[in-house]
Amino acid sequence: FNEDFCFIMHFVLSPKLKHGEWAYIGVNIGTAMSSVPAATQITTLLRSQNIRHIRLYDADPGMLSALANTGIRVIISVPNEQLLAIGNSNATAAKWVARNVAAHYPSVNITAIAVGSEVLSTLPNAAPLIMPAMRYLQNALVAAALDKYIKISTPHSSSIILDSFPPSQAFFNRSLDPVLVPMLKFLQSTGAPLMLNVYPYYDYMRSNGVIPLDYALFRPLPPNKEAVDANTLLHYTNVFDAVVDAAYFAMAYLNVTNVPVMVTETGWPHKGDASAEPDANNDNADTYNSNLIRHVMNVTGTPKHPGVAVPTFIYELYDEDTRPGTASEKYWGLFDMNGIPAYALHLTGSGVLLANDTTNQTYCVAREGADEKMLQAALDWACGPGKVDCSVLTQGKPCYDPDTVEDHATYAFNAYYHGMGMGSGTCYFSGVAVITTTDPSHGSCVYSGKNGSALLNGTSLAPSSNSTTDSGSWRAAGDVTSFVRIVVTALLLSVVALL
């Protein structure tokens, strides 16, 4: 990673919400690249950025093997070209599940199977195969006793929703009723979500100026600029919410009111043709995705369903340089194919999230729910070999209270993180630390971060002008080794205590 452009992602679950759903952000991983990273490189990137939810466009065995025992929640997919075989044969569907699901679960945390992609809008001739394929796959999951853990759905383009504004008047294309009606009943009976691809960028581009750019980008609007649904008097401040609510109203039109919406694709391109696609740029991509993440993770919900989570997957992890179409089609990624960040996101104040904020407004804190013995071992290391000045954590000093391992560890982790220049890997501590954009300072206890200052004993804030990369690498390797020894010791002691 380019240390001058550190891009640290932290996707975590929010508290459990209505209908048993969780608020989370995931990413899609496409492979239309001239040089596809190795599966182990991809999982290394995911783990280093703490990305906990992904969607694959296939069920590549190498990728699934690399995901084993990572805890990352995975949606796998049946590619469109496999629908014919699976939709015509229960036996083929059973073999597909045996090979791509049962062979990997539970070491690979597969949570759903996406059957095809935008079939109703892009491959209408294959539409009659969707429901047989979904049913056959469901039968195979039931036979393998996996149906309680893995859901089956199919991603739709939002274009199947007609008259999407006002949302209360939205309805699905009636010609699709023979497929959609039984599909919604299937989702209802299995507890699976309606998967929807939502692209405000395209809605904006095709509106010929009718949709304001600010409305597409989640930018704050004055009340007189908000879109109002005259039937419900609900106010809409962004395209995303309007499309999601249009899906809820369209389902209600078919008497389905308890199927949640999952947004399987959304995003904004960071580059395009300068003359034809001027709004495909870094600033807008940053604005859209930063506001989207804040909106989803704050559990804002939609005007129709406030406070109800809308799990959302950003399109996409990598730029795909071999995708056909307009110039922007190649530039939806958060990273290029070498794992270098495409642009910086700004999420200050959003909590433990995608925190690649280059303004130094990031902090390293103890992970909520982390094992206390692991935290204590990490705290001991930070205040010892890590050279953090922990004197402020002693009784009577500003950061003594609250007197908990978690709070003391947070101070020490953050001091070390900033003392090491917020370098890649300096906020990990064997998995018990995470990056946040929310300042953990309290009272007179001020945490490092606002100006990059930190207190380390005998170690400068960052490598001095005459320091070498080699010496820094050696020092970090020694520190990590010491830390690992402390963690292993703590684990051994905990095992002994149990005996």
Short mmCIF file of C-alpha atoms in Angstrom, two decimals:
data_model
loop_
_atom_site.label_atom_id
_atom_site.label_comp_id
_atom_site.label_asym_id
_atom_site.label_seq_id
_atom_site.Cartn_x
_atom_site.Cartn_y
_atom_site.Cartn_z
CA PHE A 1 0.00 0.00 0.00
CA ASN A 2 1.07 3.56 -0.68
CA GLU A 3 1.79 4.89 2.82
CA ASP A 4 1.05 8.46 1.70
CA PHE A 5 -2.45 7.36 0.76
CA CYS A 6 -3.41 4.91 3.44
CA PHE A 7 -6.85 3.51 2.72
CA ILE A 8 -8.20 1.63 5.71
CA MET A 9 -11.66 0.11 5.48
CA HIS A 10 -13.63 -1.04 8.46
CA PHE A 11 -17.02 -2.56 7.82
CA VAL A 12 -18.76 -3.83 10.98
CA LEU A 13 -22.20 -4.89 12.04
CA SER A 14 -24.53 -2.47 13.76
CA PRO A 15 -26.88 -3.58 16.54
CA LYS A 16 -29.66 -5.92 15.50
CA LEU A 17 -32.63 -4.12 14.02
CA LYS A 18 -36.23 -4.65 13.03
CA HIS A 19 -37.21 -7.84 11.20
CA GLY A 20 -33.98 -9.50 12.36
CA GLU A 21 -31.95 -7.60 9.78
CA TRP A 22 -28.53 -6.04 10.29
CA ALA A 23 -27.19 -2.77 8.99
CA TYR A 24 -24.01 -3.39 7.07
CA ILE A 25 -22.03 -2.37 4.04
CA GLY A 26 -20.46 -4.97 1.78
CA VAL A 27 -18.60 -4.89 -1.52
CA ASN A 28 -18.97 -6.64 -4.85
CA ILE A 29 -15.92 -8.35 -6.34
CA GLY A 30 -15.84 -8.50 -10.12
CA THR A 31 -13.04 -10.06 -12.16
CA ALA A 32 -13.23 -8.35 -15.58
CA MET A 33 -9.59 -7.34 -15.27
CA SER A 34 -6.56 -7.80 -17.52
CA SER A 35 -4.68 -9.00 -14.43
CA VAL A 36 -6.92 -10.49 -11.76
CA PRO A 37 -5.33 -10.52 -8.30
CA ALA A 38 -4.75 -13.96 -6.82
CA ALA A 39 -7.48 -15.16 -4.48
CA THR A 40 -5.08 -14.95 -1.55
CA GLN A 41 -4.27 -11.34 -2.47
CA ILE A 42 -7.96 -10.48 -2.53
CA THR A 43 -8.62 -12.03 0.86
CA THR A 44 -5.52 -10.35 2.28
CA LEU A 45 -6.91 -7.00 1.11
CA LEU A 46 -10.34 -7.80 2.55
CA ARG A 47 -8.92 -8.82 5.90
CA SER A 48 -6.51 -5.91 6.13
CA GLN A 49 -9.39 -3.54 5.48
CA ASN A 50 -11.77 -5.51 7.76
CA ILE A 51 -14.37 -5.92 5.01
CA ARG A 52 -16.84 -8.41 6.48
CA HIS A 53 -19.41 -8.81 3.68
CA ILE A 54 -18.78 -9.56 0.01
CA ARG A 55 -20.67 -10.67 -3.05
CA LEU A 56 -19.05 -12.84 -5.71
CA TYR A 57 -20.39 -13.13 -9.26
CA ASP A 58 -19.69 -16.86 -9.33
CA ALA A 59 -18.61 -19.59 -6.91
CA ASP A 60 -14.95 -19.88 -7.88
CA PRO A 61 -13.45 -22.72 -5.82
CA GLY A 62 -10.07 -21.01 -5.48
CA MET A 63 -11.69 -17.87 -4.13
CA LEU A 64 -13.87 -19.85 -1.75
CA SER A 65 -10.87 -21.80 -0.47
CA ALA A 66 -9.05 -18.53 0.19
CA LEU A 67 -12.07 -17.26 2.14
CA ALA A 68 -12.13 -20.30 4.44
CA ASN A 69 -11.95 -19.50 8.16
CA THR A 70 -11.86 -15.73 7.57
CA GLY A 71 -15.35 -15.16 8.97
CA ILE A 72 -16.18 -12.98 5.95
CA ARG A 73 -19.85 -13.32 5.01
CA VAL A 74 -20.18 -14.32 1.36
CA ILE A 75 -22.94 -14.18 -1.22
CA ILE A 76 -22.07 -16.56 -4.04
CA SER A 77 -23.76 -16.49 -7.43
CA VAL A 78 -25.09 -18.71 -10.17
CA PRO A 79 -23.87 -16.99 -13.36
CA ASN A 80 -26.54 -16.31 -15.98
CA GLU A 81 -24.98 -18.83 -18.34
CA GLN A 82 -25.62 -21.65 -15.83
CA LEU A 83 -29.34 -20.91 -15.45
CA LEU A 84 -30.40 -23.17 -18.31
CA ALA A 85 -28.82 -26.26 -16.78
CA ILE A 86 -29.92 -25.59 -13.20
CA GLY A 87 -33.41 -24.38 -14.12
CA ASN A 88 -34.08 -27.58 -16.05
CA SER A 89 -32.74 -30.15 -13.62
CA ASN A 90 -33.20 -30.75 -9.93
CA ALA A 91 -30.22 -33.10 -10.05
CA THR A 92 -27.98 -30.43 -11.61
CA ALA A 93 -29.01 -27.96 -8.91
CA ALA A 94 -28.22 -30.56 -6.23
CA LYS A 95 -24.76 -31.13 -7.72
CA TRP A 96 -24.18 -27.36 -7.87
CA VAL A 97 -24.99 -27.00 -4.18
CA ALA A 98 -22.87 -30.02 -3.26
CA ARG A 99 -19.86 -28.65 -5.18
CA ASN A 100 -20.17 -24.93 -4.44
CA VAL A 101 -21.88 -24.76 -1.06
CA ALA A 102 -21.75 -27.96 0.98
CA ALA A 103 -18.10 -28.55 0.11
CA HIS A 104 -17.14 -25.19 1.62
CA TYR A 105 -19.69 -24.44 4.34
CA PRO A 106 -19.29 -23.67 7.24
CA SER A 107 -15.56 -22.87 6.94
CA VAL A 108 -16.65 -20.38 4.28
CA ASN A 109 -19.43 -18.26 5.77
CA ILE A 110 -21.82 -18.44 2.82
CA THR A 111 -24.99 -16.50 3.62
CA ALA A 112 -26.87 -16.40 0.32
CA ILE A 113 -26.98 -17.58 -3.27
CA ALA A 114 -27.74 -14.96 -5.92
CA VAL A 115 -29.38 -16.78 -8.83
CA GLY A 116 -28.38 -14.96 -11.99
CA SER A 117 -28.02 -11.19 -12.28
CA GLU A 118 -30.67 -8.80 -13.63
CA VAL A 119 -32.15 -11.66 -15.66
CA LEU A 120 -35.62 -10.13 -16.03
CA SER A 121 -34.25 -6.97 -17.65
CA THR A 122 -31.21 -8.24 -19.55
CA LEU A 123 -32.18 -11.83 -20.45
CA PRO A 124 -35.99 -11.84 -20.61
CA ASN A 125 -36.00 -15.11 -22.56
CA ALA A 126 -34.41 -16.80 -19.57
CA ALA A 127 -37.01 -15.42 -17.14
CA PRO A 128 -39.06 -18.67 -17.05
CA LEU A 129 -35.96 -20.47 -15.70
CA ILE A 130 -35.53 -18.26 -12.65
CA MET A 131 -38.17 -19.79 -10.39
CA PRO A 132 -37.38 -23.43 -11.23
CA ALA A 133 -33.69 -22.72 -10.57
CA MET A 134 -34.44 -21.04 -7.24
CA ARG A 135 -36.75 -23.87 -6.16
CA TYR A 136 -34.32 -26.60 -7.17
CA LEU A 137 -31.49 -24.89 -5.31
CA GLN A 138 -33.73 -24.45 -2.27
CA ASN A 139 -34.57 -28.17 -2.38
CA ALA A 140 -30.86 -28.95 -2.39
CA LEU A 141 -30.25 -26.66 0.58
CA VAL A 142 -33.10 -28.30 2.50
CA ALA A 143 -31.70 -31.75 1.73
CA ALA A 144 -28.31 -30.62 3.04
CA ALA A 145 -29.92 -29.02 6.13
CA LEU A 146 -28.48 -25.65 5.10
CA ASP A 147 -31.68 -23.76 4.30
CA LYS A 148 -31.76 -22.10 7.75
CA TYR A 149 -28.37 -20.52 7.16
CA ILE A 150 -28.30 -19.72 3.44
CA LYS A 151 -30.96 -17.74 1.58
CA ILE A 152 -31.75 -17.77 -2.13
CA SER A 153 -32.75 -14.72 -4.15
CA THR A 154 -31.95 -13.03 -7.47
CA PRO A 155 -30.69 -9.47 -8.07
CA HIS A 156 -32.98 -7.19 -10.10
CA SER A 157 -32.33 -3.99 -11.95
CA SER A 158 -34.42 -1.15 -10.53
CA SER A 159 -35.70 -0.68 -14.09
CA ILE A 160 -38.29 -3.40 -13.48
CA ILE A 161 -40.07 -0.85 -11.27
CA LEU A 162 -42.30 1.46 -13.31
CA ASP A 163 -43.50 4.91 -12.24
CA SER A 164 -40.89 4.95 -9.49
CA PHE A 165 -41.73 8.51 -8.46
CA PRO A 166 -43.67 9.23 -6.48
CA PRO A 167 -42.71 5.96 -4.77
CA SER A 168 -46.27 5.37 -3.55
CA GLN A 169 -47.40 4.94 -7.17
CA ALA A 170 -44.64 2.53 -8.13
CA PHE A 171 -45.44 -0.89 -9.52
CA PHE A 172 -43.50 -3.69 -11.16
CA ASN A 173 -43.67 -4.14 -14.92
CA ARG A 174 -46.92 -6.10 -15.20
CA SER A 175 -45.54 -8.29 -17.95
CA LEU A 176 -43.22 -9.76 -15.31
CA ASP A 177 -46.05 -10.80 -12.95
CA PRO A 178 -45.91 -14.49 -13.98
CA VAL A 179 -42.37 -14.58 -12.58
CA LEU A 180 -42.45 -11.89 -9.87
CA VAL A 181 -45.62 -13.00 -8.08
CA PRO A 182 -44.42 -16.55 -7.34
CA MET A 183 -40.92 -15.21 -6.68
CA LEU A 184 -42.13 -12.81 -3.99
CA LYS A 185 -44.14 -15.61 -2.38
CA PHE A 186 -40.98 -17.73 -2.43
CA LEU A 187 -38.95 -14.96 -0.77
CA GLN A 188 -41.72 -14.48 1.76
CA SER A 189 -41.84 -18.15 2.68
CA THR A 190 -38.06 -18.59 2.94
CA GLY A 191 -37.25 -15.30 4.68
CA ALA A 192 -35.01 -14.15 1.85
CA PRO A 193 -34.64 -10.51 0.74
CA LEU A 194 -35.59 -8.86 -2.53
CA MET A 195 -32.21 -8.12 -4.09
CA LEU A 196 -32.16 -4.81 -5.93
CA ASN A 197 -29.45 -2.95 -7.86
CA VAL A 198 -29.80 0.80 -7.29
CA TYR A 199 -27.78 3.24 -9.42
CA PRO A 200 -28.56 6.93 -8.77
CA TYR A 201 -25.69 7.76 -11.16
CA TYR A 202 -27.58 6.32 -14.11
CA ASP A 203 -30.88 7.82 -12.95
CA TYR A 204 -29.17 11.21 -12.81
CA MET A 205 -27.46 10.79 -16.21
CA ARG A 206 -30.68 9.73 -17.95
CA SER A 207 -32.86 12.43 -16.40
CA ASN A 208 -31.58 15.20 -18.68
CA GLY A 209 -31.24 17.59 -15.76
CA VAL A 210 -34.54 16.73 -14.06
CA ILE A 211 -32.75 15.02 -11.15
CA PRO A 212 -30.36 17.45 -9.41
CA LEU A 213 -26.84 16.16 -8.82
CA ASP A 214 -27.11 16.96 -5.09
CA TYR A 215 -30.22 14.77 -4.87
CA ALA A 216 -28.32 11.87 -6.44
CA LEU A 217 -25.29 12.32 -4.16
CA PHE A 218 -27.09 12.45 -0.78
CA ARG A 219 -26.03 16.08 -0.34
CA PRO A 220 -28.14 18.09 2.12
CA LEU A 221 -31.08 19.81 0.46
CA PRO A 222 -33.11 22.78 1.69
CA PRO A 223 -36.70 21.79 2.50
CA ASN A 224 -38.05 23.49 -0.62
CA LYS A 225 -35.78 21.28 -2.78
CA GLU A 226 -36.84 17.97 -1.24
CA ALA A 227 -39.05 15.72 -3.35
CA VAL A 228 -42.44 15.17 -1.74
CA ASP A 229 -44.70 12.21 -2.44
CA ALA A 230 -48.10 13.92 -2.74
CA ASN A 231 -49.93 10.73 -1.76
CA THR A 232 -48.06 10.03 1.46
CA LEU A 233 -46.51 13.46 2.15
CA LEU A 234 -43.21 11.67 2.71
CA HIS A 235 -40.14 13.81 1.94
CA TYR A 236 -37.30 12.34 -0.09
CA THR A 237 -33.82 13.85 0.10
CA ASN A 238 -32.02 11.38 -2.17
CA VAL A 239 -32.57 9.05 -5.10
CA PHE A 240 -31.44 5.93 -3.20
CA ASP A 241 -34.25 6.12 -0.64
CA ALA A 242 -36.83 6.89 -3.30
CA VAL A 243 -35.89 3.78 -5.32
CA VAL A 244 -35.82 1.51 -2.26
CA ASP A 245 -39.24 2.78 -1.17
CA ALA A 246 -40.53 2.37 -4.72
CA ALA A 247 -39.62 -1.32 -4.39
CA TYR A 248 -41.49 -1.57 -1.08
CA PHE A 249 -44.59 0.09 -2.58
CA ALA A 250 -44.40 -2.09 -5.69
CA MET A 251 -44.33 -5.21 -3.51
CA ALA A 252 -47.24 -3.86 -1.45
CA TYR A 253 -49.17 -3.42 -4.71
CA LEU A 254 -48.86 -7.21 -5.05
CA ASN A 255 -49.90 -7.69 -1.39
CA VAL A 256 -46.39 -8.49 -0.18
CA THR A 257 -45.38 -6.37 2.81
CA ASN A 258 -42.84 -8.40 4.79
CA VAL A 259 -39.98 -9.02 2.35
CA PRO A 260 -36.95 -6.82 3.16
CA VAL A 261 -34.94 -5.05 0.46
CA MET A 262 -31.22 -5.72 0.10
CA VAL A 263 -29.30 -3.42 -2.26
CA THR A 264 -26.88 -5.76 -4.00
CA GLU A 265 -25.22 -3.08 -6.13
CA THR A 266 -24.79 0.66 -5.85
CA GLY A 267 -21.93 3.10 -6.28
CA TRP A 268 -20.53 5.92 -8.38
CA PRO A 269 -17.76 5.86 -11.02
CA HIS A 270 -14.63 7.85 -10.23
CA LYS A 271 -13.62 8.40 -13.84
CA GLY A 272 -15.28 8.59 -17.25
CA ASP A 273 -15.24 10.31 -20.59
CA ALA A 274 -14.47 13.96 -19.77
CA SER A 275 -16.98 15.33 -22.26
CA ALA A 276 -19.79 12.76 -22.09
CA GLU A 277 -19.50 11.80 -18.41
CA PRO A 278 -18.16 14.84 -16.56
CA ASP A 279 -19.81 13.83 -13.29
CA ALA A 280 -17.92 10.54 -13.14
CA ASN A 281 -15.05 11.85 -11.03
CA ASN A 282 -13.23 11.31 -7.74
CA ASP A 283 -15.08 14.02 -5.84
CA ASN A 284 -18.51 12.68 -6.71
CA ALA A 285 -17.51 9.07 -6.09
CA ASP A 286 -16.17 10.10 -2.68
CA THR A 287 -19.31 12.10 -1.91
CA TYR A 288 -21.75 9.39 -2.97
CA ASN A 289 -20.07 6.44 -1.29
CA SER A 290 -19.17 8.35 1.88
CA ASN A 291 -22.74 9.62 2.28
CA LEU A 292 -24.17 6.22 1.35
CA ILE A 293 -22.12 4.45 4.03
CA ARG A 294 -23.03 7.01 6.66
CA HIS A 295 -26.71 6.76 5.66
CA VAL A 296 -26.81 2.95 5.80
CA MET A 297 -24.73 2.48 8.93
CA ASN A 298 -26.57 5.17 10.88
CA VAL A 299 -29.72 3.09 10.29
CA THR A 300 -31.50 6.08 8.86
CA GLY A 301 -33.79 3.76 6.93
CA THR A 302 -36.11 5.22 4.31
CA PRO A 303 -39.06 7.60 4.65
CA LYS A 304 -41.46 4.65 4.34
CA HIS A 305 -39.50 2.49 6.78
CA PRO A 306 -37.43 4.78 9.05
CA GLY A 307 -34.97 2.95 11.25
CA VAL A 308 -35.19 -0.26 9.22
CA ALA A 309 -31.81 -1.48 7.95
CA VAL A 310 -31.08 -1.65 4.24
CA PRO A 311 -28.05 -3.96 3.84
CA THR A 312 -26.06 -2.56 0.92
CA PHE A 313 -23.17 -3.71 -1.27
CA ILE A 314 -20.94 -1.14 -2.95
CA TYR A 315 -20.08 -1.73 -6.56
CA GLU A 316 -17.22 -2.53 -6.46
CA LEU A 317 -13.91 -3.55 -4.84
CA TYR A 318 -11.66 -3.28 -7.93
CA ASP A 319 -11.75 -1.28 -11.13
CA GLU A 320 -12.48 -3.67 -14.01
CA ASP A 321 -10.40 -2.48 -16.97
CA THR A 322 -11.79 -4.99 -19.49
CA ARG A 323 -15.47 -4.19 -19.01
CA PRO A 324 -17.15 -3.13 -22.25
CA GLY A 325 -19.28 -0.01 -22.64
CA THR A 326 -18.69 3.62 -21.84
CA ALA A 327 -15.42 4.79 -20.29
CA SER A 328 -16.92 4.96 -16.80
CA GLU A 329 -17.76 1.23 -16.83
CA LYS A 330 -14.13 0.52 -16.05
CA TYR A 331 -13.88 2.84 -13.04
CA TRP A 332 -16.35 1.92 -10.30
CA GLY A 333 -13.74 0.36 -8.01
CA LEU A 334 -12.55 1.45 -4.60
CA PHE A 335 -9.12 0.07 -5.58
CA ASP A 336 -7.22 -0.50 -8.79
CA MET A 337 -6.18 -4.05 -9.63
CA ASN A 338 -2.93 -3.58 -7.70
CA GLY A 339 -4.79 -2.81 -4.49
CA ILE A 340 -4.04 0.93 -4.61
CA PRO A 341 -6.97 3.14 -3.46
CA ALA A 342 -8.73 4.82 -6.36
CA TYR A 343 -9.68 7.86 -4.25
CA ALA A 344 -10.10 8.92 -0.63
CA LEU A 345 -13.38 8.61 1.22
CA HIS A 346 -14.27 11.07 3.98
CA LEU A 347 -16.34 9.64 6.79
CA THR A 348 -15.36 11.59 9.90
CA GLY A 349 -17.91 11.03 12.66
CA SER A 350 -19.38 7.89 11.10
CA GLY A 351 -18.01 5.47 13.67
CA VAL A 352 -16.05 2.29 12.93
CA LEU A 353 -16.35 2.42 9.19
CA LEU A 354 -14.60 2.80 5.91
CA ALA A 355 -12.08 5.17 7.40
CA ASN A 356 -9.67 6.13 4.61
CA ASP A 357 -9.91 9.73 5.69
CA THR A 358 -6.68 11.51 4.78
CA THR A 359 -7.38 14.42 7.16
CA ASN A 360 -5.89 12.52 10.16
CA GLN A 361 -9.35 12.31 11.75
CA THR A 362 -9.05 8.58 12.40
CA TYR A 363 -8.54 6.75 15.66
CA CYS A 364 -7.61 3.24 16.71
CA VAL A 365 -9.89 1.74 19.37
CA ALA A 366 -10.50 -1.58 21.09
CA ARG A 367 -12.91 -3.74 19.14
CA GLU A 368 -16.28 -4.01 20.86
CA GLY A 369 -16.73 -7.45 22.38
CA ALA A 370 -13.03 -8.39 22.05
CA ASP A 371 -11.72 -11.03 24.44
CA GLU A 372 -10.54 -9.29 27.63
CA LYS A 373 -7.40 -11.43 27.98
CA MET A 374 -6.43 -10.58 24.40
CA LEU A 375 -7.06 -6.91 25.10
CA GLN A 376 -4.97 -7.03 28.26
CA ALA A 377 -2.12 -8.72 26.40
CA ALA A 378 -2.30 -6.09 23.67
CA LEU A 379 -2.41 -3.28 26.27
CA ASP A 380 0.65 -4.74 28.03
CA TRP A 381 2.50 -4.88 24.75
CA ALA A 382 1.57 -1.33 23.71
CA CYS A 383 2.69 0.09 27.07
CA GLY A 384 5.85 -2.04 27.01
CA PRO A 385 7.59 -3.04 23.77
CA GLY A 386 5.25 -0.72 21.85
CA LYS A 387 6.75 2.24 23.78
CA VAL A 388 3.43 4.02 24.38
CA ASP A 389 3.56 6.49 27.30
CA CYS A 390 0.78 5.02 29.44
CA SER A 391 1.39 7.22 32.49
CA VAL A 392 -1.92 9.03 31.84
CA LEU A 393 -3.71 5.74 32.56
CA THR A 394 -2.55 5.60 36.19
CA GLN A 395 -4.83 6.52 39.08
CA GLY A 396 -5.42 10.25 39.41
CA LYS A 397 -4.34 10.97 35.83
CA PRO A 398 -6.71 12.30 33.08
CA CYS A 399 -7.31 8.97 31.30
CA TYR A 400 -7.57 6.64 34.30
CA ASP A 401 -11.36 6.66 34.21
CA PRO A 402 -13.24 4.69 33.03
CA ASP A 403 -10.97 2.11 34.66
CA THR A 404 -11.61 -0.74 32.23
CA VAL A 405 -9.29 -2.82 30.07
CA GLU A 406 -11.23 -1.77 26.98
CA ASP A 407 -10.90 1.97 27.68
CA HIS A 408 -7.24 1.78 28.66
CA ALA A 409 -6.49 -0.38 25.62
CA THR A 410 -8.22 2.14 23.37
CA TYR A 411 -5.96 4.92 24.62
CA ALA A 412 -2.81 2.82 24.18
CA PHE A 413 -3.83 1.47 20.76
CA ASN A 414 -4.60 4.95 19.49
CA ALA A 415 -1.34 6.41 20.81
CA TYR A 416 0.63 3.65 19.11
CA TYR A 417 -1.34 4.00 15.85
CA HIS A 418 -0.66 7.73 15.64
CA GLY A 419 2.86 7.38 16.96
CA MET A 420 3.59 5.07 14.03
CA GLY A 421 2.13 7.55 11.55
CA MET A 422 -1.13 5.58 11.06
CA GLY A 423 0.79 3.14 8.90
CA SER A 424 -0.85 0.07 7.41
CA GLY A 425 -1.13 -2.68 10.02
CA THR A 426 -0.52 -0.40 13.04
CA CYS A 427 -4.11 -0.72 14.24
CA TYR A 428 -4.60 -4.46 14.32
CA PHE A 429 -3.24 -5.92 17.58
CA SER A 430 -4.09 -9.48 16.61
CA GLY A 431 -7.60 -8.47 15.63
CA VAL A 432 -8.70 -6.72 18.85
CA ALA A 433 -8.38 -3.18 17.45
CA VAL A 434 -10.28 -1.33 14.72
CA ILE A 435 -10.18 2.07 13.03
CA THR A 436 -12.91 4.59 13.80
CA THR A 437 -13.65 8.11 12.63
CA THR A 438 -15.34 9.00 15.94
CA ASP A 439 -13.08 10.78 18.45
CA PRO A 440 -12.97 8.70 21.67
CA SER A 441 -11.69 11.65 23.74
CA HIS A 442 -13.66 12.42 26.90
CA GLY A 443 -13.38 15.13 29.52
CA SER A 444 -9.73 16.09 30.01
CA CYS A 445 -8.56 12.84 28.38
CA VAL A 446 -7.62 13.93 24.85
CA TYR A 447 -6.71 11.25 22.32
CA SER A 448 -4.13 11.62 19.59
CA GLY A 449 -5.54 12.22 16.15
CA LYS A 450 -6.65 15.77 15.55
CA ASN A 451 -3.14 16.94 14.80
CA GLY A 452 -1.39 13.62 14.44
CA SER A 453 0.34 13.98 17.81
CA ALA A 454 1.07 10.95 19.94
CA LEU A 455 3.16 10.01 22.96
CA LEU A 456 5.66 7.23 22.43
CA ASN A 457 8.64 6.63 24.70
CA GLY A 458 11.85 6.82 22.73
CA THR A 459 10.16 6.67 19.34
CA SER A 460 9.51 9.62 17.06
CA LEU A 461 6.06 10.31 15.67
CA ALA A 462 7.12 9.11 12.28
CA PRO A 463 10.45 7.99 10.79
CA SER A 464 12.88 10.92 10.90
CA SER A 465 14.31 12.36 7.73
CA ASN A 466 17.46 10.28 8.04
CA SER A 467 15.77 7.05 9.02
CA THR A 468 15.66 4.21 6.53
CA THR A 469 12.84 2.02 5.38
CA ASP A 470 14.83 -1.05 6.34
CA SER A 471 15.29 0.06 9.94
CA GLY A 472 11.59 0.87 10.25
CA SER A 473 10.66 -2.53 8.83
CA TRP A 474 13.05 -4.28 11.23
CA ARG A 475 11.68 -2.40 14.21
CA ALA A 476 8.08 -3.21 13.28
CA ALA A 477 8.91 -6.89 12.79
CA GLY A 478 10.52 -7.02 16.23
CA ASP A 479 7.52 -5.30 17.82
CA VAL A 480 5.06 -7.69 16.22
CA THR A 481 7.08 -10.70 17.35
CA SER A 482 7.05 -9.41 20.94
CA PHE A 483 3.33 -8.79 20.75
CA VAL A 484 2.65 -12.28 19.39
CA ARG A 485 4.62 -13.76 22.30
CA ILE A 486 2.49 -11.80 24.79
CA VAL A 487 -0.76 -12.87 23.10
CA VAL A 488 0.32 -16.52 22.99
CA THR A 489 1.25 -16.34 26.67
CA ALA A 490 -2.16 -14.88 27.52
CA LEU A 491 -3.91 -17.63 25.57
CA LEU A 492 -1.83 -20.35 27.26
CA LEU A 493 -2.64 -18.90 30.66
CA SER A 494 -6.35 -18.88 29.81
CA VAL A 495 -6.12 -22.55 28.75
CA VAL A 496 -4.33 -23.45 31.98
CA ALA A 497 -7.04 -21.64 33.97
CA LEU A 498 -9.67 -23.80 32.32
CA LEU A 499 -7.90 -27.07 33.15
#
